[in-house]
Structures are given as structure tokens and as C-alpha cells.
Amino acid sequence: MTLSIDDPEAVEVARELAATTGGTVADAIVTALRERLERERHTRRPCVGERLRHLARETQAIPVLDDRHPEQMLGCDGTGLPS
């Protein structure tokens, strides 16, 4: 696959980076793209699974203030009626 870059500034920056690092223009482009992709992956919104895991950790960290059964808190008996 061939990649054509029509932006003169992009070509100039790629050549300057290659000259600075002692590599090829292709190496400079690949390295820059990989580094940018890695940064983007870390700054983007986490996936649903990660958000759920984070929410679960936060929820588990909340202290139990009243360990009674919910029906007891509401004043209900075992049948769900007020006691």
C-alpha cells in the first residue's frame, strides 16, 4: 500500500524528525503515529466494561451505615406489611 502525503508541512516535519532521529521518513511517521495512537487510547473515554468496573469499585467502597434488612428499615414484617 502506498501512502501519499500532499501536505508540504507534513512532509517537512517528517523529514526533520527523520533527520533528528537518524532514521528514515517512514520510521519517523510510523513512530509518530504509534505514539499518538497510544496517547489517544489513554485519553479517550474508557469502554463500558471499564466504566462498570470503576463504578463497582466505587460502590463497594461506600461504607454500610445500616446493616438491617430493607424491610426492617421500612418497618415491615416478613410478609411485607407494616409491623
PDB file of C-alpha atoms in Angstrom:
ATOM      1  CA  MET A   1       0.000   0.000   0.000  1.00  0.00           C
ATOM      2  CA  THR A   2       1.268   3.441  -0.889  1.00  0.00           C
ATOM      3  CA  LEU A   3       0.699   6.496   1.243  1.00  0.00           C
ATOM      4  CA  SER A   4       0.820   9.855  -0.479  1.00  0.00           C
ATOM      5  CA  ILE A   5       1.191  12.965   1.661  1.00  0.00           C
ATOM      6  CA  ASP A   6       0.114  16.118  -0.157  1.00  0.00           C
ATOM      7  CA  ASP A   7       0.695  18.463   2.763  1.00  0.00           C
ATOM      8  CA  PRO A   8       4.090  20.197   2.409  1.00  0.00           C
ATOM      9  CA  GLU A   9       4.263  20.918   6.144  1.00  0.00           C
ATOM     10  CA  ALA A  10       3.694  17.244   6.989  1.00  0.00           C
ATOM     11  CA  VAL A  11       6.479  16.225   4.609  1.00  0.00           C
ATOM     12  CA  GLU A  12       8.827  18.851   6.060  1.00  0.00           C
ATOM     13  CA  VAL A  13       8.118  17.813   9.662  1.00  0.00           C
ATOM     14  CA  ALA A  14       8.536  14.117   8.809  1.00  0.00           C
ATOM     15  CA  ARG A  15      11.884  14.818   7.139  1.00  0.00           C
ATOM     16  CA  GLU A  16      13.048  16.940  10.072  1.00  0.00           C
ATOM     17  CA  LEU A  17      12.066  14.236  12.551  1.00  0.00           C
ATOM     18  CA  ALA A  18      13.846  11.599  10.471  1.00  0.00           C
ATOM     19  CA  ALA A  19      16.995  13.733  10.306  1.00  0.00           C
ATOM     20  CA  THR A  20      16.867  14.405  14.045  1.00  0.00           C
ATOM     21  CA  THR A  21      16.438  10.750  14.971  1.00  0.00           C
ATOM     22  CA  GLY A  22      18.747   9.375  12.291  1.00  0.00           C
ATOM     23  CA  GLY A  23      16.010   7.171  10.867  1.00  0.00           C
ATOM     24  CA  THR A  24      14.012   7.132   7.694  1.00  0.00           C
ATOM     25  CA  VAL A  25      10.979   9.261   6.946  1.00  0.00           C
ATOM     26  CA  ALA A  26       8.849   6.107   7.082  1.00  0.00           C
ATOM     27  CA  ASP A  27      10.271   5.242  10.519  1.00  0.00           C
ATOM     28  CA  ALA A  28       9.553   8.760  11.768  1.00  0.00           C
ATOM     29  CA  ILE A  29       5.967   8.618  10.517  1.00  0.00           C
ATOM     30  CA  VAL A  30       5.282   5.159  11.937  1.00  0.00           C
ATOM     31  CA  THR A  31       6.772   6.072  15.320  1.00  0.00           C
ATOM     32  CA  ALA A  32       4.846   9.339  15.492  1.00  0.00           C
ATOM     33  CA  LEU A  33       1.591   7.632  14.529  1.00  0.00           C
ATOM     34  CA  ARG A  34       2.077   4.853  17.079  1.00  0.00           C
ATOM     35  CA  GLU A  35       2.875   7.318  19.859  1.00  0.00           C
ATOM     36  CA  ARG A  36      -0.172   9.434  19.002  1.00  0.00           C
ATOM     37  CA  LEU A  37      -2.412   6.374  18.834  1.00  0.00           C
ATOM     38  CA  GLU A  38      -1.200   5.234  22.252  1.00  0.00           C
ATOM     39  CA  ARG A  39      -1.887   8.677  23.752  1.00  0.00           C
ATOM     40  CA  GLU A  40      -5.356   8.758  22.204  1.00  0.00           C
ATOM     41  CA  ARG A  41      -6.187   5.321  23.556  1.00  0.00           C
ATOM     42  CA  HIS A  42      -5.329   6.507  27.069  1.00  0.00           C
ATOM     43  CA  THR A  43      -7.160   9.822  26.859  1.00  0.00           C
ATOM     44  CA  ARG A  44     -10.348   8.554  25.263  1.00  0.00           C
ATOM     45  CA  ARG A  45     -13.377   7.557  27.241  1.00  0.00           C
ATOM     46  CA  PRO A  46     -12.943   4.110  28.768  1.00  0.00           C
ATOM     47  CA  CYS A  47     -15.005   1.256  27.390  1.00  0.00           C
ATOM     48  CA  VAL A  48     -18.297   0.302  29.010  1.00  0.00           C
ATOM     49  CA  GLY A  49     -16.705  -2.639  30.825  1.00  0.00           C
ATOM     50  CA  GLU A  50     -14.037  -0.446  32.392  1.00  0.00           C
ATOM     51  CA  ARG A  51     -16.625   2.145  33.438  1.00  0.00           C
ATOM     52  CA  LEU A  52     -18.715  -0.595  35.047  1.00  0.00           C
ATOM     53  CA  ARG A  53     -15.680  -1.993  36.896  1.00  0.00           C
ATOM     54  CA  HIS A  54     -14.867   1.501  38.140  1.00  0.00           C
ATOM     55  CA  LEU A  55     -18.456   2.021  39.293  1.00  0.00           C
ATOM     56  CA  ALA A  56     -18.415  -1.352  41.079  1.00  0.00           C
ATOM     57  CA  ARG A  57     -15.188  -0.414  42.904  1.00  0.00           C
ATOM     58  CA  GLU A  58     -16.673   2.921  43.959  1.00  0.00           C
ATOM     59  CA  THR A  59     -19.884   1.282  45.138  1.00  0.00           C
ATOM     60  CA  GLN A  60     -18.016  -1.356  47.136  1.00  0.00           C
ATOM     61  CA  ALA A  61     -16.047   1.393  48.867  1.00  0.00           C
ATOM     62  CA  ILE A  62     -19.200   3.014  50.279  1.00  0.00           C
ATOM     63  CA  PRO A  63     -19.480   2.132  53.975  1.00  0.00           C
ATOM     64  CA  VAL A  64     -22.555   0.293  55.268  1.00  0.00           C
ATOM     65  CA  LEU A  65     -24.332   2.741  57.572  1.00  0.00           C
ATOM     66  CA  ASP A  66     -27.252   0.493  58.498  1.00  0.00           C
ATOM     67  CA  ASP A  67     -26.931  -3.281  58.122  1.00  0.00           C
ATOM     68  CA  ARG A  68     -30.597  -4.037  58.729  1.00  0.00           C
ATOM     69  CA  HIS A  69     -32.651  -5.750  56.031  1.00  0.00           C
ATOM     70  CA  PRO A  70     -34.510  -3.218  53.840  1.00  0.00           C
ATOM     71  CA  GLU A  71     -37.882  -4.478  55.147  1.00  0.00           C
ATOM     72  CA  GLN A  72     -36.730  -3.822  58.714  1.00  0.00           C
ATOM     73  CA  MET A  73     -35.675  -0.307  57.750  1.00  0.00           C
ATOM     74  CA  LEU A  74     -39.150   0.320  56.329  1.00  0.00           C
ATOM     75  CA  GLY A  75     -40.819  -1.198  59.387  1.00  0.00           C
ATOM     76  CA  CYS A  76     -42.310  -4.168  57.523  1.00  0.00           C
ATOM     77  CA  ASP A  77     -42.689  -7.745  58.694  1.00  0.00           C
ATOM     78  CA  GLY A  78     -41.754 -10.876  56.711  1.00  0.00           C
ATOM     79  CA  THR A  79     -44.886 -10.566  54.542  1.00  0.00           C
ATOM     80  CA  GLY A  80     -44.125  -7.003  53.521  1.00  0.00           C
ATOM     81  CA  LEU A  81     -46.837  -5.470  55.704  1.00  0.00           C
ATOM     82  CA  PRO A  82     -46.200  -2.771  58.291  1.00  0.00           C
ATOM     83  CA  SER A  83     -45.349  -4.274  61.641  1.00  0.00           C
TER      84      SER A  83
END
